[in-house]
PDB file of C-alpha atoms in Angstrom:
ATOM      1  CA  MET A   1     255.784 146.960  21.637  1.00  0.00           C
ATOM      2  CA  SER A   2     255.363 146.762  25.426  1.00  0.00           C
ATOM      3  CA  ASN A   3     252.080 146.087  27.220  1.00  0.00           C
ATOM      4  CA  TYR A   4     251.484 147.636  30.621  1.00  0.00           C
ATOM      5  CA  ASN A   5     247.761 147.517  31.441  1.00  0.00           C
ATOM      6  CA  LYS A   6     248.076 149.693  34.535  1.00  0.00           C
ATOM      7  CA  LEU A   7     247.044 153.064  35.900  1.00  0.00           C
ATOM      8  CA  ILE A   8     249.576 155.775  35.073  1.00  0.00           C
ATOM      9  CA  ARG A   9     250.139 159.381  36.075  1.00  0.00           C
ATOM     10  CA  ASN A  10     248.339 162.031  34.016  1.00  0.00           C
ATOM     11  CA  LYS A  11     251.396 163.339  32.155  1.00  0.00           C
ATOM     12  CA  ILE A  12     252.873 159.967  31.165  1.00  0.00           C
ATOM     13  CA  PRO A  13     251.129 159.860  27.736  1.00  0.00           C
ATOM     14  CA  GLN A  14     252.673 163.253  26.869  1.00  0.00           C
ATOM     15  CA  ILE A  15     256.093 162.061  28.016  1.00  0.00           C
ATOM     16  CA  ILE A  16     255.770 158.914  25.872  1.00  0.00           C
ATOM     17  CA  LYS A  17     254.799 161.048  22.842  1.00  0.00           C
ATOM     18  CA  SER A  18     257.737 163.392  23.424  1.00  0.00           C
ATOM     19  CA  ASN A  19     259.972 160.314  23.166  1.00  0.00           C
ATOM     20  CA  GLY A  20     258.601 159.588  19.683  1.00  0.00           C
ATOM     21  CA  LYS A  21     256.320 156.726  20.701  1.00  0.00           C
ATOM     22  CA  THR A  22     252.542 156.309  20.631  1.00  0.00           C
ATOM     23  CA  PRO A  23     250.687 155.303  23.795  1.00  0.00           C
ATOM     24  CA  THR A  24     247.354 153.507  23.658  1.00  0.00           C
ATOM     25  CA  THR A  25     245.213 154.573  26.610  1.00  0.00           C
ATOM     26  CA  ARG A  26     241.635 154.678  27.788  1.00  0.00           C
ATOM     27  CA  ILE A  27     239.772 156.520  30.528  1.00  0.00           C
ATOM     28  CA  LEU A  28     238.644 154.174  33.274  1.00  0.00           C
ATOM     29  CA  PRO A  29     235.080 154.142  34.588  1.00  0.00           C
ATOM     30  CA  GLU A  30     234.786 155.012  38.280  1.00  0.00           C
ATOM     31  CA  GLU A  31     234.632 151.469  39.694  1.00  0.00           C
ATOM     32  CA  GLU A  32     237.588 150.261  37.649  1.00  0.00           C
ATOM     33  CA  TYR A  33     239.532 153.431  38.507  1.00  0.00           C
ATOM     34  CA  ILE A  34     239.241 152.708  42.235  1.00  0.00           C
ATOM     35  CA  LYS A  35     240.249 149.074  41.670  1.00  0.00           C
ATOM     36  CA  GLU A  36     243.322 150.204  39.719  1.00  0.00           C
ATOM     37  CA  ILE A  37     244.257 152.744  42.405  1.00  0.00           C
ATOM     38  CA  CYS A  38     244.229 149.849  44.873  1.00  0.00           C
ATOM     39  CA  ASN A  39     246.376 147.741  42.526  1.00  0.00           C
ATOM     40  CA  LYS A  40     248.786 150.640  42.082  1.00  0.00           C
ATOM     41  CA  THR A  41     248.913 151.115  45.860  1.00  0.00           C
ATOM     42  CA  GLU A  42     249.978 147.483  46.287  1.00  0.00           C
ATOM     43  CA  GLU A  43     252.640 147.967  43.593  1.00  0.00           C
ATOM     44  CA  GLU A  44     254.026 151.103  45.225  1.00  0.00           C
ATOM     45  CA  LEU A  45     253.983 149.547  48.706  1.00  0.00           C
ATOM     46  CA  THR A  46     255.961 146.581  47.375  1.00  0.00           C
ATOM     47  CA  GLU A  47     258.443 148.983  45.776  1.00  0.00           C
ATOM     48  CA  TYR A  48     258.768 150.815  49.111  1.00  0.00           C
ATOM     49  CA  LEU A  49     259.448 147.546  50.941  1.00  0.00           C
ATOM     50  CA  GLU A  50     262.074 146.582  48.360  1.00  0.00           C
ATOM     51  CA  ALA A  51     263.767 150.009  48.249  1.00  0.00           C
ATOM     52  CA  ASP A  52     267.293 149.926  49.609  1.00  0.00           C
ATOM     53  CA  THR A  53     268.098 153.612  50.005  1.00  0.00           C
ATOM     54  CA  LYS A  54     266.386 156.373  51.936  1.00  0.00           C
ATOM     55  CA  GLU A  55     265.971 158.394  48.725  1.00  0.00           C
ATOM     56  CA  HIS A  56     264.246 155.482  46.980  1.00  0.00           C
ATOM     57  CA  LYS A  57     262.020 154.843  50.029  1.00  0.00           C
ATOM     58  CA  LEU A  58     260.969 158.511  50.067  1.00  0.00           C
ATOM     59  CA  GLU A  59     260.167 158.354  46.330  1.00  0.00           C
ATOM     60  CA  GLU A  60     257.895 155.372  46.924  1.00  0.00           C
ATOM     61  CA  LEU A  61     256.248 157.039  49.933  1.00  0.00           C
ATOM     62  CA  SER A  62     255.511 160.066  47.742  1.00  0.00           C
ATOM     63  CA  ASP A  63     253.881 157.741  45.195  1.00  0.00           C
ATOM     64  CA  LEU A  64     251.733 156.236  47.956  1.00  0.00           C
ATOM     65  CA  LEU A  65     250.757 159.719  49.116  1.00  0.00           C
ATOM     66  CA  GLU A  66     249.762 160.633  45.550  1.00  0.00           C
ATOM     67  CA  LEU A  67     247.488 157.590  45.463  1.00  0.00           C
ATOM     68  CA  ILE A  68     245.941 158.563  48.807  1.00  0.00           C
ATOM     69  CA  ASN A  69     245.393 162.026  47.351  1.00  0.00           C
ATOM     70  CA  ALA A  70     243.598 160.468  44.356  1.00  0.00           C
ATOM     71  CA  LEU A  71     241.343 158.491  46.703  1.00  0.00           C
ATOM     72  CA  ALA A  72     240.671 161.647  48.725  1.00  0.00           C
ATOM     73  CA  GLU A  73     239.654 163.489  45.551  1.00  0.00           C
ATOM     74  CA  HIS A  74     237.395 160.563  44.648  1.00  0.00           C
ATOM     75  CA  GLU A  75     235.706 160.970  48.047  1.00  0.00           C
ATOM     76  CA  GLY A  76     235.364 164.720  47.504  1.00  0.00           C
ATOM     77  CA  THR A  77     237.868 165.688  50.170  1.00  0.00           C
ATOM     78  CA  THR A  78     241.474 166.795  50.585  1.00  0.00           C
ATOM     79  CA  LEU A  79     244.652 165.508  52.174  1.00  0.00           C
ATOM     80  CA  GLU A  80     244.301 168.346  54.686  1.00  0.00           C
ATOM     81  CA  GLU A  81     240.925 167.055  55.852  1.00  0.00           C
ATOM     82  CA  ILE A  82     242.250 163.498  56.010  1.00  0.00           C
ATOM     83  CA  ASN A  83     245.253 164.691  58.003  1.00  0.00           C
ATOM     84  CA  ASN A  84     242.917 166.430  60.459  1.00  0.00           C
ATOM     85  CA  ILE A  85     241.052 163.146  60.937  1.00  0.00           C
ATOM     86  CA  ARG A  86     244.385 161.360  61.361  1.00  0.00           C
ATOM     87  CA  LYS A  87     245.435 163.835  64.056  1.00  0.00           C
ATOM     88  CA  LYS A  88     242.131 163.415  65.901  1.00  0.00           C
ATOM     89  CA  LYS A  89     242.444 159.615  65.822  1.00  0.00           C
ATOM     90  CA  ALA A  90     246.053 159.857  67.009  1.00  0.00           C
ATOM     91  CA  GLU A  91     244.945 162.088  69.873  1.00  0.00           C
ATOM     92  CA  GLU A  92     242.165 159.677  70.883  1.00  0.00           C
ATOM     93  CA  ARG A  93     243.826 156.310  70.182  1.00  0.00           C
ATOM     94  CA  GLY A  94     247.485 157.124  69.648  1.00  0.00           C
ATOM     95  CA  GLY A  95     249.658 156.387  66.659  1.00  0.00           C
ATOM     96  CA  PHE A  96     251.851 153.416  65.836  1.00  0.00           C
ATOM     97  CA  SER A  97     255.277 154.773  66.847  1.00  0.00           C
ATOM     98  CA  ASP A  98     255.386 152.738  70.091  1.00  0.00           C
ATOM     99  CA  ARG A  99     255.342 149.552  67.960  1.00  0.00           C
ATOM    100  CA  VAL A 100     252.751 147.857  70.201  1.00  0.00           C
ATOM    101  CA  PHE A 101     251.703 144.453  68.805  1.00  0.00           C
ATOM    102  CA  LEU A 102     248.478 143.002  70.280  1.00  0.00           C
ATOM    103  CA  ILE A 103     248.691 139.253  70.744  1.00  0.00           C
ATOM    104  CA  GLU A 104     245.379 138.485  72.406  1.00  0.00           C
ATOM    105  CA  VAL A 105     242.695 139.755  74.751  1.00  0.00           C
ATOM    106  CA  THR A 106     241.230 137.516  77.438  1.00  0.00           C
ATOM    107  CA  ASP A 107     238.071 137.950  79.464  1.00  0.00           C
ATOM    108  CA  ASN A 108     238.618 138.618  83.171  1.00  0.00           C
TER     109      ASN A 108
END
């Protein structure tokens, strides 16, 4: 028997059953669900940072995007709406592609 105690994708219980095993699951209340999405996000970000091939990195980025999608659904919105907000912010403040690192700001 293996213990996991973590948020899993919706179809994982069916996959476990199809492999002849029995999963024990529960449905999380809203507050705990959000906490576990955050935990899962940390896990997937760590996996991205540790990935050593482009394919593996892209897999982990897709997992992160799925978690962002879950948070968007929780907020009653879509990835499309979030992407529109992202574009507006990028237009107003720029993105991160220039790699600018702010060290300090001094008064004149």
